Amino acid sequence: DLCTHIHTDNPHSETFTELCLLDVLAASQNNSNSGWETKAVEFFQDQLKERDTHTLVPSLNDVPLHYLKPNSLVKFRCLIQDMFDPEFYMGVYETVDPSTKTKMLRCGKYKDVTECGVDFNSRNTVTAERQTFYCVPIPGENPWVKEISSSCLTEARVVPSTSYAPSRQKRSYEEDDDMDTQPQKQREPHAGMKIPSEHHGNGDCKRQETEAPSSQTASASHLDLNFPLPGEKGPSCLVKVYEDWDRFKLNDTLEVYGILSVSPALSALADEKDASSSLLDPAESMETAEEQRVHSPPASLVPRLHMLHAKPLPHNNPLLPSAALEDNSAFLSSTLSEMASVREEILSYFTHVLLGDALAAEYLILHLISNVYSRRDVLPLGKFTLNLSGCPTVASYTERFYQIIQQLVPSSHYLAMSLQNMNQMRLVPKKDYVANRLVSGALQLARNTSLFLDETQLEQGQLDTTGVRNVTALGNLISWQKVDYDFNYHQMEFPCNINVLIASEGRSLLPSDCQIHLQPQVAPSHLEESLSSIHMHPQASSQLNKFRIYLSMARLLDYSISDEVTKSVEDDFVDMRKDDPQSISAEDLHRMLVVARLLSLSLGQTSLSRDSWLRAKHIEMLRRSRMEQHKCVNGNEP
Amino acid sequence: MSSPTSTPGGRKRGRNTNPPTPSSEDPTSPPSQRRRGQDSSTGDLMPMPTSPATDMLSPAAPQDTSLFSSPRPSVQPNEVDMSSPLMYGTPSSRVEGTPRSGVRGTPARQRPDLGSVRKAPQVDLHSEPPSTDGAVASEPNAGQRLVIWGTDVNVGTCKEKFQRFLQRFTDPNSTEDENAGLDLNEPLYMQKLEEISVVGDPVLNVNCRHVQSFDAELYRQLICYPQEVIPTFDMAVNELFFERFPDSILEYQIQVRPYNALKTRNMRSLNPEDIDQLITISGMVIRTSQLIPEMQEGFFQCQVCAYSTRVEVDRGRIAEPAVCRNCNNTHSLALVHNRSVFSDKQMIKVQESPEDMPAGQTPHTTVVYAHNDLVDKVQPGDRVNITGIYRAVPMRVNPRQNNVKSVYKTHIDAIHFRKTDEKRLHGLDEEAEQKLFTEDRVQTLKELAAKPDVYERLSSALAPSIYEHEDIKKGILLQLFGGTRKDFSQTGRGNFRAEVNILLCGDPGTSKSQLLQYVYNLVPRGQYTSGKGSSAVGLTAYVMKDPETRQLVLQTGALVLSDNGICCIDEFDKMSDNTRSVLHEVMEQQTLSIAKAGIICQLNARTAVLAAANPVESQWNPKKTTIENIQLPHTLLSRFDLIFLMLDPQDEAYDRRLAHHLVSLYYQSEEQMEEEFLDMAVLKDYIAYARTYISPRLSEEASQALIEAYVDMRKIGSGRGMVSAYPRQLESLIRLAEAHAKVRFSEKVESIDVEEAKRLHREALKQSATDPRTGFVDISILTTGMSATARKRKEEVAQALKKLIQAKGKTPAMKYQQLLDDLRGQSETAITKELFDEALRALADEDYLTVTGKTVRLLA
């Protein structure tokens, strides 16, 4: 009878049953039979795994909230910014019709608000537990990612069942109540009728609308949406999780599929606080005003999303298939074969960007594809923090350089290490016990975010306590790939995986895995010209896309070292030490192994070859000789 | 006795809006209370969501799926037994509730911590149809067939059992410090009652574990129906108390506060099944609210005839009387605030302790309400164990809205607080230390301990990513286990240090920091600081004035926080002298003295110190001694049991192994690694288990071996006029041997332990205390900062200089440079300027000469 239920209740069921099933489940399911429910959810999860069904689901990232139909299935690409306390809710409850006195069991799952006439004393009430996560869009996600992923969604827009009904938002709450009492069927066609005229033809309009919430945020600035990075836009969301919430961790990036709930009743509940009764009501005095505001913000700003299914995102590059690479062998082999040639192109591009320094360009590629792939006790493996010293301070070179990187990686952030920034910025997330939430900081970033530290902005002066703490936090991030979140009474360590690139004049004051001094081949007088030429010829978008796929792909590849190569590496090491023990230390070997790994991956090779090892040794040698040479030039280097 | 598993039901009863007014039956009841009792019948109570429906077919049994199992009053007045706790706490029953007249004059105090459902009626099984699933009435006593509605608690039996518990329970093996000074072989709680009669603080704390060991059934009832059972306990204890001490005067009747319920230990594991049960959770207080006055009784006065009435608050609501009983005017009654009765209440937010949390998640918080005298008992930052009743309240039903949020608010009504960190100031926190190990786990650990190579296994499991340095890892392993704690305070020496201190020094980039990070992550109470950034205050403790309350607060620093743990100090050499000086006390006496802002105290800091230092010249100079290389005061150095050098060995075989290790680090998968090494969790448990349960003592044979070892060590040096061992070294040896015995899970220190301790100590000495000039091990480098040969040399030069001057005859003044050249010409060995200066200084100390500028003058 599952199917009959769907068909009778939903007018659009012919084409996209799977999308509407949720409407059924969420909006018109009065049946508390749990077997029915699990079956429905399973069906959904299967459907989402299959084919390209997921592209048909509208995304909260791209579609403005007021275009989305409440209680419909939406998806949201996000980062778990905070975890609230688990809450108990009425999993099953009974309602009594005031006129007929008939009782009915109802399901409270995937909903925020109950139907009217709840019988609190019913024995059939089942209390269940769910967890709430506060999710924000992936911090530092670059504009090109947003553009491409929203254009992927065009198909979804043509589908009537994913229609946006803007009129919905305008209805007052009272009206809503009336509507709720009406049977679902009567309302659906009414909403459905409006849609075709509503959304056809004006794609541009949609983009404008996406911006709308940001201005709203500004006006309602008392409600801090707690984005890790300043100037971020987009909806944040309270995601309700019903099953194994233990498998999610803070800062995980997910694509959540769930039922959107924007019921105005949610905020109404929070607003309605009459002073007269609050004294005696135990439930009311429990929360401070701030906590109320943070934990139940207006649903129009922070919608609720009841999770049905969540897909962990290994990357957020929309150009790559979202399925695991092993499952997509065709794509894998085609890109692998191209990698060497793409590498050549990207190398020459970077050489141009780095003012003709090919060696630095080589290291930049290695840095951009680095990734903490494993941790041995406290030691993160695979990190490759690059310190690019000798950056010209003229013609805002570092800013321009960052803009180029921004075009290539899915998410990135530019942090100017000016004294003012260091002394004032909140880098480390801190727990606010008054509002009971984790106040985010700029270092709460998703995995594989590129963090660009511009040390050329740093001038002489006094660092205050915050400044020292911020510099220490950056140092810890680079050395251990972890951030110690401040919980006031204690600190808690959260591992991270952030690619840090430091641009500086001399050697950076922060630690780094690898330092390379830039040797521009361009005379300072021609710098401006040379730089503008990069911007004069913006890479064709297909070219850019190739680079983007290349950089994300290289990071996802597997890697191994054969026993044979292991042996020769060992021999090499012993030989080098024999000649001059000072020439190479254990730390150098560490770095060389990372360089060799990244070099192989950048060439699309998944195991280390003798050639790659020699090449790694060679570029390391070049880099070191350059450093020594540089040391002689100005003797004040440490 | 009757304990029916399902309480009878099947009867639909009308709601009793008119509670019995029994006050006339009791002549001792004060008039005001009597009146209140009558008045409380006015006004219908609103249907409350926190109780089961009136039309329920059977009362809420423990297996009920419903959230709210609290019973609600729905029995006929004639079925209510007046001497039962069903009237407990209501004003009209305050006195009747305690049946003996010996209680006279001592008012009962409301217990808001038990919730407001106070009128739990009893159900008489006689009037009920016999229960189908065989409730057996073992005693045909009519009174004992009464159970509190909705539970299987029989008041009479329960009371009797608890009294028996109080009278008989002894705990001869008690280690709790609350029981200090009590005779452990006498009934424990009777002694506590005596204490109450003397002190006059009417609170009896009852350890649930005691109840459990005494009567498991009673314990189960206490856990499942705290709301009903605790008042019964109160009654029982008051009866007993006033029987025994009829003349004692208490402010109010004794309240029983159970603690240490075993139900739940972790906030994360709370779930809907725990609602309305007695639970104990541990956590950290993060916020306390201001005092909230909560109305217990409203005082209403008629505006027309000034007739006054009192209405009790029931579950947060007050039923305003609509009609004046005196003049029959409607809506004429007004609330008079300052004649109403209020009780104190405070909201406390508790957060999970960091140790209980899975990685990558944020801590959970829970709201706790403290009532009456529990208000302001805890401060933010305190670690507490809270015992209380877990509650869930639905969001308020708004009459104007049809649908409600389907979420409940949860909180805990606190009954008992127990601070866990407070005790650290004056004793070992056994309870918090006692990590509960499952039998399986203990078995695995013991199997591991039985293996002959357990020591090697564990040391190689330590920081596997760091290559070799076997001895250093072994040293750190012994540090993790620590020696046996000995108390010599009776002989006046105080506590003996059991912790092993280790200093690592060596070239930069030899993964010292990594090792420190690893240890810090491994031990539960580890602290990590860097010498560069920490001040003396940050390490010890400081006194702070709270800006709001003007209260002085003692804030503890890294050393105090790592009490019973390990304090890792990186960049030890970069620490300021001032800061370093506080370490002297900590590293030997294991205490910290504070005299600041009028607070003078001594805090325990039984912390092991693991420090790392870089050589002054950034590279280790093998031609210099340890002291010269790291420039640390020798007074501090001698407090380290083991000083290791981490140097690059520079030999081929080593290089090869190192390369192999590193390469495999980079390509082996997680799983392969797991197989090779012990899991970090196992290591953690192993250490925790050994630290808690094993305290080895020296065997005869081992003490002989130690004596020999010490004598040998002293002998080595004596031949050359040097001392190579001091009593401190002997103490180190004992600690190391004990730690090694702990590794083997052995209760006895045997000679193999001493052997290993000797070996390790020698290795460390060989590395750090070798005189670079002679190649001999010389402990005086560490204890006096100068090797014996260097000292000897200094003396020789001074004597040679004296001779030279004497040979020159009676010249009262000489040129400095001239003298140096003369001495150089005379001496066979090279005389440095420093050496010459030192010789001059030595002679000046003898008052033989003085040096002024470039002139040396002889003194008479």
CSV table of C-alpha atoms in Angstrom, one decimal, chain B residues 246-524:
chain,number,residue,atom,x,y,z
B,246,PRO,CA,14.7,12.9,70.8
B,247,ASP,CA,16.1,16.1,72.2
B,248,SER,CA,18.1,17.3,69.3
B,249,ILE,CA,16.9,20.4,67.5
B,250,LEU,CA,17.3,20.7,63.8
B,251,GLU,CA,16.4,23.5,61.5
B,252,TYR,CA,14.3,21.2,59.5
B,253,GLN,CA,13.9,17.5,59.0
B,254,ILE,CA,16.8,15.4,57.7
B,255,GLN,CA,16.9,15.0,54.0
B,256,VAL,CA,18.5,12.0,52.4
B,257,ARG,CA,20.8,12.8,49.5
B,258,PRO,CA,21.8,9.7,47.6
B,259,TYR,CA,24.9,9.9,45.4
B,260,ASN,CA,27.1,7.7,43.3
B,261,ALA,CA,24.2,6.0,41.4
B,262,LEU,CA,25.7,3.7,38.9
B,263,LYS,CA,23.1,4.3,36.3
B,264,THR,CA,25.0,6.6,34.0
B,265,ARG,CA,28.5,7.9,34.0
B,266,ASN,CA,28.7,9.8,30.8
B,267,MET,CA,26.5,12.6,29.6
B,268,ARG,CA,26.7,11.3,26.0
B,269,SER,CA,24.9,8.1,27.0
B,270,LEU,CA,21.8,9.7,28.4
B,271,ASN,CA,18.8,8.7,26.5
B,272,PRO,CA,15.0,8.8,26.8
B,273,GLU,CA,15.0,5.7,29.0
B,274,ASP,CA,16.7,7.6,31.7
B,275,ILE,CA,13.9,10.1,32.2
B,276,ASP,CA,12.6,10.3,35.7
B,277,GLN,CA,15.3,8.0,37.0
B,278,LEU,CA,18.1,8.7,39.4
B,279,ILE,CA,21.4,9.2,37.5
B,280,THR,CA,24.9,10.3,38.3
B,281,ILE,CA,26.9,12.1,35.6
B,282,SER,CA,30.2,13.7,35.7
B,283,GLY,CA,31.1,16.9,34.0
B,284,MET,CA,32.4,20.4,34.3
B,285,VAL,CA,30.3,23.4,35.4
B,286,ILE,CA,30.5,26.0,32.7
B,287,ARG,CA,27.8,28.5,33.7
B,288,THR,CA,25.7,29.2,36.7
B,289,SER,CA,22.7,31.5,36.7
B,290,GLN,CA,21.7,34.0,39.3
B,291,LEU,CA,19.5,32.9,42.0
B,292,ILE,CA,15.9,32.4,40.7
B,293,PRO,CA,13.3,32.7,43.4
B,294,GLU,CA,10.7,30.1,42.6
B,295,MET,CA,7.3,30.4,44.1
B,296,GLN,CA,6.2,27.5,46.2
B,297,GLU,CA,3.1,29.0,47.5
B,298,GLY,CA,1.1,31.9,46.3
B,299,PHE,CA,-0.6,34.2,48.9
B,300,PHE,CA,-3.9,35.6,47.7
B,301,GLN,CA,-6.0,38.2,49.3
B,302,CYS,CA,-9.5,39.1,48.5
B,303,GLN,CA,-9.8,42.8,47.5
B,304,VAL,CA,-13.3,42.9,48.9
B,305,CYS,CA,-13.2,41.3,52.3
B,306,ALA,CA,-9.4,40.9,52.8
B,307,TYR,CA,-9.8,37.2,53.3
B,308,SER,CA,-6.5,35.5,52.5
B,309,THR,CA,-5.8,32.2,51.0
B,310,ARG,CA,-2.7,30.2,50.0
B,311,VAL,CA,-2.3,28.2,46.9
B,312,GLU,CA,0.4,25.8,46.3
B,313,VAL,CA,2.3,25.8,43.1
B,314,ASP,CA,2.0,22.6,41.3
B,315,ARG,CA,4.4,21.7,38.5
B,316,GLY,CA,5.2,25.3,37.7
B,317,ARG,CA,1.6,26.5,37.7
B,318,ILE,CA,-0.5,28.2,40.2
B,319,ALA,CA,-4.2,27.9,40.1
B,320,GLU,CA,-5.6,31.3,40.9
B,321,PRO,CA,-8.8,30.9,43.0
B,322,ALA,CA,-11.6,32.4,41.0
B,323,VAL,CA,-14.1,32.8,43.8
B,324,CYS,CA,-13.5,34.1,47.3
B,325,ARG,CA,-14.6,31.5,49.7
B,326,ASN,CA,-15.5,34.1,52.3
B,327,CYS,CA,-17.6,36.7,50.4
B,328,ASN,CA,-18.3,34.7,47.2
B,329,ASN,CA,-17.1,37.5,45.0
B,330,THR,CA,-15.6,36.3,41.8
B,331,HIS,CA,-12.2,37.5,40.6
B,332,SER,CA,-11.6,39.4,43.7
B,333,LEU,CA,-8.4,37.7,44.8
B,334,ALA,CA,-5.0,39.3,44.1
B,335,LEU,CA,-1.6,37.8,44.6
B,336,VAL,CA,0.5,39.4,47.4
B,337,HIS,CA,4.1,38.8,46.4
B,338,ASN,CA,5.8,39.4,49.7
B,339,ARG,CA,3.7,37.1,51.6
B,340,SER,CA,4.1,34.2,49.2
B,341,VAL,CA,6.6,31.5,49.8
B,342,PHE,CA,9.6,31.2,47.5
B,343,SER,CA,12.4,28.8,47.3
B,344,ASP,CA,15.9,29.2,45.9
B,345,LYS,CA,16.7,27.8,42.6
B,346,GLN,CA,19.7,28.1,40.3
B,347,MET,CA,20.3,27.0,36.7
B,348,ILE,CA,23.7,25.3,36.2
B,349,LYS,CA,25.1,24.3,32.9
B,350,VAL,CA,27.3,21.3,32.9
B,351,GLN,CA,29.5,20.2,30.0
B,352,GLU,CA,31.0,16.9,29.3
B,353,SER,CA,34.5,16.5,30.7
B,354,PRO,CA,37.1,16.5,27.9
B,355,GLU,CA,38.2,13.0,28.7
B,356,ASP,CA,34.8,11.5,28.0
B,357,MET,CA,34.6,12.8,24.5
B,358,PRO,CA,35.1,11.0,21.3
B,359,ALA,CA,37.5,12.8,19.0
B,360,GLY,CA,36.2,15.2,16.5
B,361,GLN,CA,33.0,16.0,18.3
B,362,THR,CA,32.0,19.0,20.4
B,363,PRO,CA,31.1,18.5,24.0
B,364,HIS,CA,27.5,18.1,25.1
B,365,THR,CA,25.9,20.3,27.7
B,366,THR,CA,23.1,19.6,30.2
B,367,VAL,CA,21.0,21.9,32.3
B,368,VAL,CA,21.0,21.2,36.0
B,369,TYR,CA,18.7,22.8,38.5
B,370,ALA,CA,20.0,23.2,42.0
B,371,HIS,CA,17.5,23.9,44.8
B,372,ASN,CA,17.7,25.4,48.2
B,373,ASP,CA,21.0,24.9,49.9
B,374,LEU,CA,22.6,23.4,46.8
B,375,VAL,CA,22.4,26.8,45.2
B,376,ASP,CA,25.9,28.3,44.8
B,377,LYS,CA,27.6,25.1,45.8
B,378,VAL,CA,29.5,24.9,42.6
B,379,GLN,CA,31.3,27.5,40.5
B,380,PRO,CA,32.1,27.6,36.8
B,381,GLY,CA,35.1,25.5,36.1
B,382,ASP,CA,34.5,22.9,38.8
B,383,ARG,CA,34.6,19.3,37.9
B,384,VAL,CA,31.6,17.7,39.5
B,385,ASN,CA,29.7,14.5,39.8
B,386,ILE,CA,26.0,15.3,39.9
B,387,THR,CA,23.4,12.9,41.2
B,388,GLY,CA,19.9,13.9,40.3
B,389,ILE,CA,16.7,13.0,38.6
B,390,TYR,CA,16.6,13.4,34.8
B,391,ARG,CA,13.6,15.3,33.6
B,392,ALA,CA,12.0,16.1,30.3
B,393,VAL,CA,9.4,18.8,29.9
B,394,PRO,CA,7.5,19.4,26.8
B,395,MET,CA,7.5,22.9,25.3
B,396,ARG,CA,4.8,25.0,26.7
B,397,VAL,CA,1.4,24.6,25.1
B,398,ASN,CA,0.4,28.0,23.8
B,399,PRO,CA,-3.4,28.3,23.9
B,400,ARG,CA,-3.2,30.6,20.8
B,401,GLN,CA,-1.4,28.1,18.7
B,402,ASN,CA,-2.7,24.8,17.4
B,403,ASN,CA,0.5,23.0,16.9
B,404,VAL,CA,3.5,22.9,19.1
B,405,LYS,CA,7.2,22.2,18.7
B,406,SER,CA,7.6,18.5,19.1
B,407,VAL,CA,10.7,18.9,21.2
B,408,TYR,CA,11.2,18.3,24.9
B,409,LYS,CA,13.4,20.3,27.1
B,410,THR,CA,15.5,18.2,29.4
B,411,HIS,CA,17.2,19.0,32.6
B,412,ILE,CA,18.5,17.3,35.8
B,413,ASP,CA,17.1,18.2,39.2
B,414,ALA,CA,20.2,18.0,41.3
B,415,ILE,CA,20.1,16.1,44.6
B,416,HIS,CA,23.8,15.9,45.3
B,417,PHE,CA,26.9,17.5,44.0
B,418,ARG,CA,30.3,16.1,44.5
B,419,LYS,CA,33.3,18.1,43.4
B,420,THR,CA,36.0,15.9,41.9
B,421,ASP,CA,38.8,18.3,41.6
B,422,GLU,CA,38.5,19.8,45.1
B,423,LYS,CA,39.9,16.7,46.7
B,424,ARG,CA,43.0,16.9,44.7
B,425,LEU,CA,44.2,19.5,47.1
B,426,HIS,CA,44.3,17.1,49.9
B,427,GLY,CA,44.4,13.6,48.8
B,428,LEU,CA,44.5,11.2,45.9
B,429,ASP,CA,41.4,11.3,43.8
B,430,GLU,CA,40.9,7.6,43.8
B,431,GLU,CA,37.4,7.6,42.4
B,432,ALA,CA,38.2,9.6,39.4
B,433,GLU,CA,41.3,7.6,38.8
B,434,GLN,CA,39.4,4.4,39.0
B,435,LYS,CA,38.9,3.8,35.4
B,436,LEU,CA,36.5,1.0,35.0
B,437,PHE,CA,38.0,-1.8,33.0
B,438,THR,CA,35.9,-4.6,31.7
B,439,GLU,CA,36.9,-8.1,32.6
B,440,ASP,CA,37.9,-8.8,29.0
B,441,ARG,CA,40.1,-5.8,28.9
B,442,VAL,CA,41.8,-6.8,32.2
B,443,GLN,CA,42.3,-10.2,30.8
B,444,THR,CA,44.0,-8.9,27.6
B,445,LEU,CA,46.2,-6.6,29.7
B,446,LYS,CA,47.2,-9.4,32.0
B,447,GLU,CA,48.0,-11.6,29.0
B,448,LEU,CA,50.1,-8.9,27.6
B,449,ALA,CA,51.9,-8.4,30.9
B,450,ALA,CA,52.7,-12.1,31.1
B,451,LYS,CA,54.7,-12.0,27.9
B,452,PRO,CA,58.4,-12.0,28.5
B,453,ASP,CA,59.1,-9.1,26.1
B,454,VAL,CA,56.3,-6.9,27.3
B,455,TYR,CA,58.8,-4.1,28.2
B,456,GLU,CA,60.2,-4.1,24.7
B,457,ARG,CA,56.8,-4.3,23.2
B,458,LEU,CA,55.5,-1.4,25.1
B,459,SER,CA,58.5,0.8,24.5
B,460,SER,CA,58.4,0.2,20.8
B,461,ALA,CA,54.7,1.0,20.8
B,462,LEU,CA,55.5,4.3,22.1
B,463,ALA,CA,55.6,6.9,19.4
B,464,PRO,CA,56.3,4.4,16.6
B,465,SER,CA,56.8,7.2,14.1
B,466,ILE,CA,59.9,8.2,15.8
B,467,TYR,CA,62.8,6.1,14.9
B,468,GLU,CA,64.9,4.2,17.3
B,469,HIS,CA,66.1,6.0,20.4
B,470,GLU,CA,65.1,2.8,22.2
B,471,ASP,CA,66.6,3.8,25.5
B,472,ILE,CA,64.8,7.2,25.5
B,473,LYS,CA,61.6,5.5,24.8
B,474,LYS,CA,62.2,3.0,27.6
B,475,GLY,CA,62.9,5.9,29.9
B,476,ILE,CA,59.7,7.7,29.0
B,477,LEU,CA,57.8,4.4,29.4
B,478,LEU,CA,59.1,4.1,32.9
B,479,GLN,CA,58.2,7.7,33.5
B,480,LEU,CA,54.6,7.0,32.3
B,481,PHE,CA,54.3,4.2,34.9
B,482,GLY,CA,56.1,6.0,37.7
B,483,GLY,CA,57.4,4.7,40.9
B,484,THR,CA,55.5,3.7,44.0
B,485,ARG,CA,54.1,6.5,46.1
B,486,LYS,CA,55.5,6.4,49.6
B,487,ASP,CA,54.4,8.4,52.5
B,488,PHE,CA,57.0,9.3,55.1
B,489,SER,CA,55.1,12.1,56.6
B,490,GLN,CA,55.0,10.4,60.0
B,491,THR,CA,58.7,10.5,60.2
B,492,GLY,CA,58.7,14.1,59.1
B,493,ARG,CA,59.9,13.8,55.6
B,494,GLY,CA,56.6,14.1,53.8
B,495,ASN,CA,55.8,12.5,50.6
B,496,PHE,CA,58.5,10.8,48.7
B,497,ARG,CA,58.7,11.6,45.0
B,498,ALA,CA,57.4,8.8,42.9
B,499,GLU,CA,57.5,10.6,39.6
B,500,VAL,CA,60.4,10.2,37.2
B,501,ASN,CA,61.7,13.4,35.6
B,502,ILE,CA,63.3,13.2,32.2
B,503,LEU,CA,65.2,15.8,30.2
B,504,LEU,CA,65.9,15.4,26.6
B,505,CYS,CA,68.5,17.5,25.0
B,506,GLY,CA,70.0,17.4,21.6
B,507,ASP,CA,70.2,18.9,18.2
B,508,PRO,CA,67.3,20.7,16.8
B,509,GLY,CA,65.2,18.6,14.5
B,510,THR,CA,65.7,15.3,16.3
B,511,SER,CA,62.0,15.0,16.9
B,512,LYS,CA,62.1,15.9,20.6
B,513,SER,CA,59.0,18.0,20.2
B,514,GLN,CA,57.2,15.2,18.5
B,515,LEU,CA,58.0,12.9,21.4
B,516,LEU,CA,56.6,15.4,23.8
B,517,GLN,CA,53.5,15.9,21.7
B,518,TYR,CA,53.0,12.1,21.7
B,519,VAL,CA,53.3,11.8,25.5
B,520,TYR,CA,51.0,14.8,26.0
B,521,ASN,CA,48.4,13.1,23.8
B,522,LEU,CA,48.8,9.8,25.6
B,523,VAL,CA,48.3,10.6,29.2
B,524,PRO,CA,45.0,11.7,30.5
